[in-house]
Amino acid sequence: MTVETPEDDDQLSLDLDLPARGIALVKMEGRVFLRIAGSVDHAGLHVPYALVPAQGVLAKPSKWRKLDAEARAALIRERSNERALRELHGAAAGFVRELAGECDEYGLAPMDFLHTLADLQTSEPATVVFDRIRQRLGHAVERQREERHAERTRQSINLAEYPASFEVARRLPRKFIALLGPTNSGKTHKAMEALAKAASGVYLAPLRLLALENYERLLEVTQHGKPLAVSLVTGEERRLAEGATHVASTVEMLDTRTPVDVAVIDEIQMLADRDRGAAWTAAVCGAPARTVYLVGAPEARRAVEALAERLECQLEVHVLKRKGPLAMEPGPVRKVKNLRPGDALIAFSRRDVLMWRDMVAEMGHSVATVYGNLSPEVRRAQAQRFRDGEADIVVGTDAIAMGLNMPIQRIVMTSTIKFNGYEEEEIPAALARQIAGRAGRYGIHEEGLVAGYDADSHEVMRSLLKEKPVPLNTTGFAVAPTLEHLHRIAAVTGETSLAKLLKRFIHNIDVPDGFFYPRITEDQMERATWLDTLPLSVADKFTLSLVPVSTKVVALQNAWEHWCVALSKQRTTRLQEGTSLYYMTLQEVEDTCRMYSAYAWLGYRLPDYFPDIELAQELSRRASERVDSMLQDQNTAARRRHRRR
C-alpha cells in the first residue's frame, strides 16, 4: 500500500514539476522512490505503464528524512533526467514488442499480461517487473501446452476400448466359468482337471511358486498315452517344451496372442489388489481361450459378473463349499509348550518369524520356516519337510495363505496386526479367512482349527471369521500402462520423460465411465523419476522401472542402479561366480538370491546387455540351497539348546 509523502515532499514535487512530467515521488515498502508513467503504442495496442526506473530508488525513509530540501531536489533531478526517462520508455516499448510477439505465437491476448504495467504497487525496478510478467507468460504457455497435450492424450487412449486391444481374445467366442469358494473347497483342483483334459491351455498363477507347482502337476498328466508337453514361463525362468500344448505361467507373463482351449486364472479376487490388480484385469480381458476358468474367493462374484457383462462373455458361476469344517479353538494357546505337531504359527514379518522359529525349536520341535523373502524353491523345500513329517510345526507369514498346500491341522495367530506398506493395521477379514482356511487339509484332518496365541489375537480372529465378506468393487478395474500406451502418448506430446508419460497416463487418458481405471505403483513412479536422469530410451526406462527388486533393500537397490547406469552407457553386465555364500548372513544370502533372479528377469528382456541368464539361474539355485541349509542349521542349533537344558 502506498504511503503518502509528507507535505514538504508534495511541495518539492510541485517545485520540480514532477506531476506534469508523469513522475510520482512515493514512499512505500521501506523505500522512497520515483515511479514514472507513460504509454507504449504498438500494433494496435495502447499500453500505459507506471514503472520504477533502474535508478529510481532514492533512499530508505530514515536516510531520506535526514536530507534537506536541496539535497532531496538534487537527487530527484539526477534520477529523473531526460535520459533516464528515455531509457525507461525504450525498455518498456521493447518489452511490449517482445511480449506481444510471444503472445501472438501462442495465440494468447497480450493485454492479459501487459495491463499490470500500469497497476503495479511495488518499489521493484522495471526489469524485475518485466521478468515477473515473462514468468507469468511462461506459466500460461506451459498450461496451454499441458492442456493441449492432455487433450491429445485423451484422444490417443480411451480406456473404454481397453478390451478391444486384445485382438485374439476379442475374436474368440469366450465363455467364463467362475469357481468361487473358500480355501479347501477344491476349486483349483476342479479347474486344473479341466485344464489337464483340454487339448491346449494355460494356467495363470499369482506366484512363481504356484506356477512351478502346477507345471509339475501338469507334467504328470497323460493324454492319449503320452505325457503332456508343458512349458513353464515366469518373469525369471523359462522351461520351454518342444511342441508344448500347455503352459504354466505367472499372471503377468500371459501370452495374449496364442489361442488355447482353456485358461485358468487363479486367485481372481486379486483384481482388487492395489499393486498387482491390473495383471488380473489384463488376464480376464485378454486370456485367448475359448473357456476361461476364474478361480478364487466368493467375494469376487459381483466383480466377475460385471466383467463378463462388459466383455459380452457368457458366464457360469459355481459356488463351492469348504470340504471340511473350520472351527475356533475354545481359547488361546498362551504358551509355546502348548503348540503341537501339525500347527502353523503365523507372524507378519521376517524378524518375528525367525524369533518364533527359535522359540519353538528351543522347545524341542523341528520347524519349517516360510516367509516372503525366501525364494520359491526354499519355501517349497521347507513346506515339503512339513508334508513329509520332518518338521512338526511350520512358522511363517501370510505367505502360506496362497499356494503351499500343507497338512496343517491348526492355525495359530501370533498377531492380527500387519504392516500394509504404509502403516500398521489390523488384517482384513478376507486375509484372516484365507490364512485360517489353510487349517484342516481335506483327506488328512477331519476339521481345521484356528486359535490366537494370546487372548487378544484369539478374539480378533473369532470376530474376523464371523464378518461377512465385502464384495469386490464392480467398477474401477485397474489397468497398468503398457509400452504401447507410453509410445502413443509420446507420439502426440513429444514427451520423453518416463515420469511425465506415466503421469499423463494416470491423469490425462480418457476414462469415460470409470469401469477401467489407470493405475501405477508408487515404486514405479519413484524409479521413473530417477531413470529420467539417465540417457536411456523410453522403452529401456520402462523395462528397468519394472525390475522385480525391492527398493527398500539397499543391496538390491544398489544392484539395480548399477544395471541402469551400465545400460545407459551401453555396457554389458556380466556375472561372476566368485562370490562365496558361506561368509554371508541369512539375510544377505536371501537378498543375493533375489538379485540373481532379478538379473535373469532382465536377461530375458535385454539379453544383449544381460546375457548370463543361465548363470544367474544357477547362482540363484545355489543361493536358495544355501538359505535352506542355513534355516535347517539354525533349527538344529535351537533344538540342541533345548536338549542341553
XYZ file of C-alpha atoms in Angstrom:
645
model
C 0.000 0.000 0.000
C 1.383 3.459 -0.997
C 2.239 5.801 1.857
C 1.628 9.481 1.080
C 4.730 11.641 1.063
C 4.983 14.414 3.653
C 3.733 17.878 2.792
C 7.243 19.183 2.140
C 7.772 16.394 -0.406
C 4.466 17.346 -2.060
C 5.747 20.865 -2.387
C 9.066 19.580 -3.680
C 7.242 17.549 -6.348
C 5.386 20.636 -7.484
C 8.531 22.761 -7.454
C 10.318 20.203 -9.663
C 7.273 19.878 -11.927
C 7.165 16.097 -11.366
C 3.364 15.556 -11.872
C 3.459 17.329 -15.226
C 6.288 15.051 -16.353
C 4.373 11.892 -15.245
C 6.624 11.304 -12.253
C 5.420 10.422 -8.758
C 7.508 10.574 -5.592
C 6.431 7.591 -3.472
C 7.298 6.243 -0.023
C 6.437 2.500 0.256
C 7.897 -0.885 1.319
C 10.601 0.891 3.351
C 11.849 2.897 0.360
C 11.471 6.328 -1.176
C 11.424 6.050 -4.967
C 10.292 7.563 -8.268
C 7.564 5.994 -10.364
C 7.395 7.175 -13.964
C 4.201 6.970 -16.034
C 3.936 6.742 -19.800
C 2.466 4.620 -22.552
C 3.529 2.464 -25.486
C 1.611 2.126 -28.742
C 2.423 -0.990 -30.737
C 0.489 -2.871 -33.449
C -2.874 -1.516 -32.348
C -2.111 -1.885 -28.644
C -2.137 1.079 -26.273
C -0.221 0.048 -23.162
C 0.020 2.528 -20.258
C 2.736 1.961 -17.685
C 3.842 3.276 -14.285
C 7.286 1.882 -13.584
C 10.329 2.439 -11.398
C 13.478 3.149 -13.479
C 16.739 1.335 -12.812
C 17.990 4.115 -10.511
C 14.524 5.089 -9.284
C 15.003 4.108 -5.630
C 16.269 7.221 -3.820
C 16.804 6.146 -0.203
C 15.383 4.441 2.846
C 12.866 6.642 4.742
C 15.253 7.109 7.688
C 18.000 8.428 5.421
C 15.536 10.491 3.332
C 14.371 12.300 6.449
C 17.919 13.380 7.184
C 18.279 15.060 3.778
C 17.374 18.732 3.494
C 15.147 20.015 0.677
C 18.080 20.981 -1.527
C 19.727 17.550 -1.265
C 16.409 15.816 -1.983
C 15.830 18.020 -5.035
C 19.326 17.320 -6.357
C 18.848 13.545 -6.003
C 15.455 13.647 -7.745
C 16.867 15.712 -10.669
C 19.759 13.282 -11.052
C 17.480 10.213 -11.150
C 14.684 11.682 -13.287
C 16.612 13.372 -16.065
C 15.520 13.026 -19.671
C 18.000 10.251 -20.342
C 16.507 8.129 -17.512
C 13.008 8.718 -18.891
C 14.086 7.787 -22.445
C 15.804 4.604 -21.229
C 12.741 3.538 -19.250
C 10.398 4.239 -22.169
C 12.697 2.348 -24.549
C 12.822 -0.628 -22.190
C 9.009 -0.594 -21.818
C 8.492 -0.368 -25.589
C 10.937 -3.207 -26.218
C 9.236 -5.359 -23.615
C 5.777 -4.674 -25.081
C 7.010 -5.672 -28.567
C 8.662 -8.814 -27.205
C 5.662 -9.913 -25.179
C 3.151 -9.112 -27.927
C 5.193 -11.228 -30.359
C 5.292 -14.208 -27.977
C 1.573 -13.911 -27.234
C 0.843 -13.844 -30.955
C 2.947 -17.010 -31.432
C 0.974 -18.902 -28.769
C -2.447 -17.391 -29.512
C -2.677 -15.512 -26.205
C -4.035 -11.987 -25.559
C -1.087 -9.652 -24.743
C -3.161 -7.251 -22.647
C -3.948 -10.117 -20.239
C -0.316 -9.693 -19.164
C 0.540 -6.084 -20.092
C -2.350 -4.388 -18.258
C -0.484 -4.825 -14.975
C 2.266 -2.427 -16.079
C 0.034 0.487 -15.052
C -1.417 -1.145 -11.930
C 1.655 -2.333 -10.072
C 2.080 -1.177 -6.474
C 5.732 -2.021 -5.949
C 9.127 -0.420 -5.499
C 10.843 -3.055 -7.655
C 12.615 -1.747 -10.765
C 11.064 -2.242 -14.228
C 13.472 -5.051 -15.160
C 12.186 -7.180 -12.243
C 8.570 -6.403 -13.216
C 9.270 -7.454 -16.808
C 10.810 -10.725 -15.624
C 7.757 -11.459 -13.468
C 5.410 -10.921 -16.395
C 7.631 -13.116 -18.604
C 7.354 -15.786 -15.925
C 3.558 -15.472 -15.901
C 3.534 -15.792 -19.675
C 5.773 -18.867 -19.423
C 3.360 -20.461 -16.963
C 0.417 -19.649 -19.234
C 2.217 -21.142 -22.225
C 3.045 -24.241 -20.167
C -0.595 -24.531 -19.050
C -1.731 -24.153 -22.632
C 0.766 -26.782 -23.785
C -0.294 -29.046 -20.910
C -3.961 -28.674 -21.848
C -3.186 -29.346 -25.486
C -1.100 -32.410 -24.615
C -3.742 -33.578 -22.140
C -6.384 -33.345 -24.846
C -4.174 -35.186 -27.338
C -3.515 -37.867 -24.713
C -7.254 -38.229 -24.091
C -7.803 -38.638 -27.810
C -4.989 -41.203 -28.128
C -6.072 -43.586 -25.314
C -9.661 -44.393 -24.373
C -9.841 -46.967 -21.573
C -13.392 -47.896 -22.551
C -11.736 -49.550 -25.556
C -9.205 -51.443 -23.414
C -10.680 -54.945 -24.021
C -10.515 -54.357 -27.788
C -6.718 -54.061 -27.537
C -6.573 -57.859 -27.014
C -7.278 -58.861 -30.595
C -7.156 -62.660 -30.254
C -9.391 -62.752 -27.158
C -11.805 -60.313 -28.806
C -12.235 -62.554 -31.857
C -12.734 -65.769 -29.852
C -16.194 -66.865 -28.649
C -15.150 -66.942 -24.984
C -17.044 -68.469 -22.069
C -16.240 -67.726 -18.422
C -16.671 -70.341 -15.694
C -16.271 -68.917 -12.191
C -15.320 -71.425 -9.499
C -15.671 -69.497 -6.267
C -15.238 -70.785 -2.757
C -13.157 -70.612 0.413
C -9.782 -72.272 0.890
C -10.009 -76.076 0.868
C -13.119 -76.134 -1.309
C -11.392 -77.916 -4.200
C -11.949 -75.092 -6.691
C -8.392 -75.016 -8.064
C -8.338 -78.819 -8.307
C -11.533 -78.762 -10.368
C -10.170 -76.095 -12.732
C -6.852 -77.915 -13.151
C -8.686 -81.127 -14.032
C -10.460 -79.285 -16.846
C -7.154 -77.794 -17.987
C -5.436 -81.189 -17.980
C -8.180 -82.677 -20.185
C -8.083 -79.814 -22.697
C -6.172 -80.103 -25.962
C -4.329 -76.883 -25.084
C -4.341 -74.460 -22.229
C -2.656 -72.076 -19.828
C -2.587 -71.808 -16.042
C -2.048 -68.276 -14.689
C -0.691 -68.080 -11.149
C -0.289 -65.219 -8.697
C 3.112 -66.576 -7.609
C 6.097 -68.215 -9.287
C 5.802 -70.956 -6.655
C 2.238 -71.809 -7.729
C 3.207 -71.696 -11.398
C 6.001 -74.174 -10.644
C 3.747 -76.477 -8.597
C 1.085 -76.655 -11.279
C 3.681 -77.001 -14.027
C 4.894 -80.166 -12.292
C 1.303 -81.256 -11.756
C 0.614 -80.968 -15.492
C 3.822 -82.870 -16.305
C 2.300 -85.916 -14.582
C -0.754 -85.875 -16.866
C -1.020 -88.147 -19.873
C -3.269 -87.697 -22.887
C -3.732 -90.466 -25.443
C -0.984 -92.450 -23.718
C 1.559 -89.609 -23.916
C 2.664 -87.115 -21.270
C 1.559 -83.544 -21.794
C 4.107 -81.218 -23.355
C 4.196 -78.395 -20.808
C 6.201 -75.168 -20.615
C 6.899 -73.035 -17.562
C 7.049 -69.279 -18.161
C 7.697 -66.826 -15.328
C 9.463 -63.481 -15.253
C 12.723 -65.089 -14.128
C 12.556 -68.550 -15.707
C 11.631 -70.279 -18.944
C 11.344 -74.051 -19.352
C 10.118 -74.337 -22.911
C 8.997 -77.771 -24.112
C 9.101 -78.502 -27.821
C 5.562 -78.571 -29.200
C 4.109 -77.543 -25.839
C 0.316 -77.627 -25.677
C 0.079 -76.365 -22.099
C 1.784 -73.547 -20.232
C 2.022 -72.776 -16.518
C 2.757 -69.102 -16.111
C 2.653 -66.206 -13.694
C -0.279 -63.950 -14.498
C 1.929 -61.065 -15.678
C 3.503 -63.352 -18.309
C 0.249 -64.204 -20.105
C 0.724 -64.721 -23.836
C -2.294 -62.914 -25.307
C -1.507 -63.867 -28.925
C -1.617 -67.676 -28.838
C -5.177 -69.098 -28.704
C -5.823 -72.089 -26.430
C -8.853 -74.136 -25.424
C -8.758 -73.490 -21.676
C -7.261 -70.830 -19.423
C -7.285 -70.942 -15.621
C -6.873 -67.602 -13.835
C -6.152 -68.355 -10.184
C -6.912 -66.126 -7.159
C -9.318 -63.959 -9.168
C -10.015 -61.786 -6.098
C -6.566 -60.272 -6.768
C -8.446 -57.995 -9.164
C -8.724 -55.722 -6.124
C -5.017 -55.791 -5.242
C -3.578 -52.281 -5.005
C -0.283 -53.031 -6.777
C -0.973 -56.074 -8.963
C -4.690 -55.930 -9.736
C -4.001 -54.653 -13.251
C -2.442 -58.018 -14.188
C -5.743 -59.780 -13.368
C -7.729 -57.185 -15.328
C -5.470 -57.838 -18.317
C -5.797 -61.615 -17.888
C -9.619 -61.534 -17.778
C -9.791 -59.198 -20.772
C -7.003 -60.800 -22.755
C -6.808 -64.541 -21.992
C -7.083 -66.025 -25.515
C -9.074 -69.120 -24.515
C -12.479 -70.430 -25.521
C -13.149 -71.360 -21.886
C -11.720 -69.222 -19.093
C -11.896 -70.520 -15.508
C -11.937 -67.730 -12.908
C -10.899 -69.288 -9.604
C -10.999 -67.528 -6.262
C -12.854 -66.223 -3.246
C -16.655 -65.813 -3.207
C -16.406 -62.043 -2.701
C -15.176 -61.749 -6.304
C -18.563 -62.837 -7.712
C -20.043 -59.414 -8.427
C -16.801 -58.198 -9.977
C -16.636 -61.264 -12.216
C -20.253 -60.782 -13.262
C -19.590 -57.126 -14.114
C -16.550 -58.026 -16.215
C -18.362 -60.813 -18.055
C -21.206 -58.447 -18.916
C -18.809 -55.741 -20.092
C -16.843 -58.216 -22.227
C -20.066 -59.786 -23.533
C -18.911 -63.224 -22.451
C -21.203 -65.994 -21.276
C -20.715 -66.632 -17.551
C -21.372 -69.733 -15.492
C -20.912 -69.391 -11.714
C -20.254 -72.283 -9.339
C -20.037 -71.540 -5.612
C -18.197 -74.312 -3.787
C -18.272 -75.058 -0.088
C -15.355 -75.945 2.123
C -14.838 -79.715 2.211
C -14.120 -79.928 5.933
C -15.340 -77.794 8.860
C -13.293 -74.918 10.259
C -13.668 -74.055 13.946
C -12.196 -71.714 16.524
C -10.436 -73.324 19.467
C -12.206 -72.644 22.805
C -9.349 -70.426 23.967
C -5.910 -69.063 23.049
C -2.715 -71.168 23.043
C -0.954 -68.852 25.545
C 2.355 -70.784 25.817
C 4.863 -72.209 23.330
C 4.743 -75.537 25.152
C 1.043 -75.776 24.204
C 1.880 -75.901 20.499
C 1.570 -79.320 18.928
C 2.655 -81.113 15.738
C 0.546 -80.022 12.777
C 0.356 -76.400 13.934
C 1.172 -73.429 11.727
C 2.272 -70.390 13.703
C 1.637 -67.126 11.803
C 3.576 -63.877 12.253
C 3.745 -60.880 9.909
C 7.432 -60.086 9.492
C 10.594 -61.993 8.725
C 12.097 -60.916 12.044
C 9.107 -62.198 14.017
C 9.004 -65.478 12.080
C 12.655 -66.185 12.899
C 12.128 -65.190 16.545
C 9.150 -67.547 16.905
C 11.016 -70.248 14.971
C 13.805 -70.143 17.565
C 11.345 -70.185 20.478
C 9.509 -73.192 19.060
C 12.717 -75.063 18.183
C 14.093 -74.420 21.668
C 11.064 -76.329 22.984
C 12.350 -79.343 21.049
C 10.139 -79.129 17.955
C 11.546 -79.357 14.433
C 10.370 -76.336 12.448
C 9.739 -75.474 8.808
C 10.025 -71.774 8.015
C 8.123 -69.861 5.308
C 8.183 -66.115 4.614
C 8.039 -63.847 1.603
C 11.738 -63.021 1.300
C 12.547 -66.694 0.663
C 12.793 -67.830 -2.930
C 10.027 -70.141 -4.210
C 12.474 -73.029 -4.149
C 13.248 -72.556 -0.447
C 9.602 -72.087 0.506
C 8.799 -75.245 -1.370
C 11.592 -77.247 0.294
C 10.522 -76.045 3.737
C 6.873 -76.899 3.032
C 7.921 -80.356 1.796
C 9.668 -81.060 5.111
C 6.428 -80.287 6.911
C 4.475 -82.512 4.491
C 6.973 -85.350 4.950
C 6.815 -85.132 8.734
C 10.429 -83.963 9.070
C 9.129 -80.746 10.635
C 6.486 -80.791 13.388
C 5.426 -77.177 13.121
C 5.559 -74.556 10.385
C 6.265 -70.951 11.354
C 5.506 -68.467 8.606
C 3.977 -65.243 7.419
C 0.747 -64.979 5.467
C 2.851 -66.265 2.544
C 1.356 -69.663 3.434
C -2.115 -68.294 2.603
C -1.540 -68.501 -1.135
C -0.337 -71.807 -2.525
C 1.800 -74.188 -0.476
C -0.676 -76.953 0.243
C 0.388 -78.322 3.619
C -1.248 -80.740 6.071
C -1.874 -78.034 8.690
C -4.315 -79.009 11.413
C -4.354 -75.760 13.365
C -3.537 -72.151 12.509
C -2.181 -70.151 15.465
C -2.023 -66.357 15.043
C 0.748 -64.646 16.995
C -0.721 -61.290 15.976
C -3.507 -59.799 13.892
C -1.597 -56.577 13.139
C 0.301 -56.261 9.868
C 2.264 -53.506 8.135
C 0.385 -52.759 4.891
C 3.241 -50.886 3.216
C 2.204 -47.607 4.802
C 1.171 -48.278 8.383
C 0.436 -50.984 10.941
C -3.206 -52.068 10.805
C -5.477 -54.964 11.685
C -5.562 -57.568 8.928
C -8.704 -57.507 6.762
C -11.294 -60.231 7.237
C -10.587 -61.617 3.759
C -6.933 -62.281 4.657
C -7.915 -63.727 8.037
C -10.246 -66.189 6.265
C -7.616 -67.116 3.709
C -4.988 -67.807 6.380
C -7.407 -69.682 8.633
C -8.635 -71.716 5.672
C -5.232 -73.408 5.410
C -6.111 -75.424 8.508
C -7.687 -78.860 8.119
C -6.378 -80.198 4.831
C -9.150 -82.316 3.275
C -8.401 -86.046 3.392
C -5.827 -85.586 6.183
C -7.646 -83.837 9.032
C -11.321 -84.104 9.894
C -11.544 -80.407 10.703
C -9.415 -77.285 10.700
C -8.813 -75.353 13.914
C -7.925 -71.702 14.459
C -6.546 -70.051 17.579
C -4.827 -66.891 18.695
C -1.604 -67.178 20.632
C -2.906 -64.681 23.190
C -6.412 -63.674 24.252
C -6.451 -60.514 22.121
C -5.457 -62.188 18.838
C -7.824 -65.069 19.597
C -10.860 -62.802 19.998
C -9.941 -60.681 16.976
C -9.697 -63.814 14.800
C -13.024 -65.057 16.134
C -14.572 -61.716 15.180
C -12.907 -61.527 11.744
C -14.019 -65.024 10.779
C -17.616 -64.082 11.593
C -17.509 -60.970 9.407
C -19.482 -61.062 6.204
C -17.126 -60.881 3.184
C -17.064 -57.471 1.493
C -17.717 -57.861 -2.248
C -15.122 -56.526 -4.658
C -15.990 -53.301 -6.469
C -17.762 -53.694 -9.785
C -16.010 -50.742 -11.437
C -12.572 -49.161 -11.386
C -10.723 -52.269 -12.592
C -7.034 -51.383 -12.674
C -5.208 -51.004 -15.983
C -1.429 -50.577 -15.964
C 0.358 -48.715 -18.756
C 1.989 -50.756 -21.498
C 4.923 -49.614 -23.582
C 2.479 -49.165 -26.456
C 0.429 -46.768 -24.324
C 3.506 -44.716 -23.464
C 4.707 -44.612 -27.074
C 1.274 -43.414 -28.135
C 1.352 -40.600 -25.570
C 4.934 -39.723 -26.540
C 3.943 -39.547 -30.213
C 1.228 -36.929 -29.627
C 3.072 -34.888 -26.966
C 6.748 -35.220 -27.854
C 7.403 -36.176 -24.215
C 10.416 -38.428 -23.460
C 10.396 -38.307 -19.638
C 9.112 -41.628 -18.285
C 7.779 -39.966 -15.112
C 5.812 -37.423 -17.164
C 4.496 -40.097 -19.521
C 3.304 -42.147 -16.547
C 1.656 -39.063 -15.039
C -0.101 -38.358 -18.346
C -1.317 -41.963 -18.402
C -2.693 -41.594 -14.876
C -4.206 -38.112 -15.211
C -4.947 -37.454 -18.900
C -6.184 -40.578 -20.673
C -9.890 -40.875 -21.380
C -11.768 -42.802 -18.656
C -15.368 -42.388 -19.895
C -17.285 -44.314 -17.234
C -14.594 -45.360 -14.754
C -15.171 -49.071 -15.411
C -11.467 -49.397 -16.212
C -9.117 -47.088 -14.369
C -5.395 -46.284 -14.848
C -3.017 -47.380 -12.079
C 0.728 -47.429 -11.499
C 2.675 -48.330 -8.376
C 4.490 -45.775 -6.227
C 7.707 -47.751 -6.722
C 7.455 -47.418 -10.490
C 6.913 -43.656 -10.296
C 9.875 -43.209 -7.929
C 12.074 -45.273 -10.212
C 10.878 -43.388 -13.288
C 11.954 -40.067 -11.764
C 15.438 -41.436 -11.110
C 15.688 -43.140 -14.523
C 14.902 -39.833 -16.246
C 18.339 -38.605 -15.128
C 19.988 -41.210 -17.407
C 20.356 -41.146 -21.210
C 18.011 -44.068 -21.914
C 15.183 -44.687 -24.347
C 11.603 -44.666 -23.090
C 11.455 -48.429 -23.773
C 14.558 -49.168 -21.688
C 13.439 -46.888 -18.848
C 10.042 -48.577 -18.824
C 11.627 -52.050 -18.657
C 14.011 -51.011 -15.877
C 11.147 -49.474 -13.880
C 9.534 -52.914 -13.659
C 12.530 -54.997 -12.482
C 11.276 -57.092 -9.513
C 13.681 -55.929 -6.798
C 12.841 -54.220 -3.533
C 13.863 -50.581 -3.334
C 13.820 -50.960 0.468
C 16.813 -53.345 0.444
C 19.975 -51.282 -0.014
C 21.994 -54.046 -1.693
C 19.227 -54.733 -4.230
C 18.640 -51.041 -4.894
C 22.383 -50.555 -5.471
C 22.490 -53.511 -7.875
C 19.508 -52.121 -9.794
C 21.103 -48.670 -10.057
C 24.354 -50.246 -11.270
C 22.470 -52.137 -14.008
C 20.637 -48.967 -15.062
C 23.830 -46.898 -15.312
C 25.599 -49.688 -17.217
C 22.744 -49.897 -19.731
C 22.737 -46.109 -20.154
C 26.419 -46.395 -21.165
C 25.581 -49.405 -23.384
C 27.848 -51.628 -21.332
C 27.196 -55.345 -20.988
C 26.755 -56.519 -17.377
C 28.306 -59.934 -16.740
C 28.026 -62.090 -13.629
C 30.929 -63.628 -11.736
C 30.935 -66.968 -9.919
C 33.447 -65.909 -7.281
C 31.104 -64.649 -4.542
C 31.179 -67.004 -1.548
C 27.881 -67.550 0.214
C 29.447 -69.130 3.291
C 30.515 -65.857 4.895
C 27.152 -64.163 4.430
C 24.332 -63.782 6.905
C 20.971 -65.405 6.167
C 19.542 -62.033 5.099
C 22.477 -61.416 2.733
C 22.095 -64.820 1.071
C 18.335 -64.285 0.677
C 18.975 -60.908 -0.965
C 21.688 -62.385 -3.184
C 19.216 -64.998 -4.381
C 16.698 -62.284 -5.230
C 19.369 -60.259 -7.027
C 20.252 -63.176 -9.323
C 16.561 -63.743 -10.047
C 16.174 -60.074 -10.961
C 19.193 -60.303 -13.273
C 17.588 -63.279 -15.033
C 14.362 -61.269 -15.386
C 16.324 -58.500 -17.093
C 18.244 -61.014 -19.187
C 15.068 -62.314 -20.809
C 14.113 -58.764 -21.796
C 17.522 -57.255 -22.646
C 19.717 -60.270 -23.483
C 22.364 -58.252 -25.339
C 23.246 -56.356 -22.166
C 22.433 -59.011 -19.526
C 23.499 -62.233 -21.251
C 24.283 -64.506 -18.278
C 20.749 -65.811 -17.744
C 21.707 -69.447 -17.183
C 24.483 -68.491 -14.769
C 22.078 -66.209 -12.885
C 19.620 -69.079 -12.508
C 22.368 -71.430 -11.359
C 23.677 -68.906 -8.824
C 20.107 -68.284 -7.640
C 19.643 -72.030 -7.197
C 22.866 -72.276 -5.154
C 21.810 -69.330 -3.003
C 18.407 -70.974 -2.435
C 20.098 -74.199 -1.350
C 22.350 -72.231 0.985
C 19.349 -70.445 2.538
C 17.567 -73.755 3.038
C 20.682 -75.240 4.623
C 21.116 -72.241 6.937
C 17.487 -72.461 8.052
C 17.973 -76.134 8.825
C 21.227 -75.480 10.693
C 19.594 -72.742 12.779
C 16.672 -75.037 13.527
C 19.024 -77.831 14.606
C 21.094 -75.450 16.774
C 17.968 -74.240 18.573
C 16.846 -77.816 19.256
C 20.319 -78.651 20.628
C 19.936 -75.779 23.082
C 16.696 -77.421 24.235
C 18.407 -80.779 24.746
C 21.241 -79.223 26.776
C 18.821 -77.793 29.324
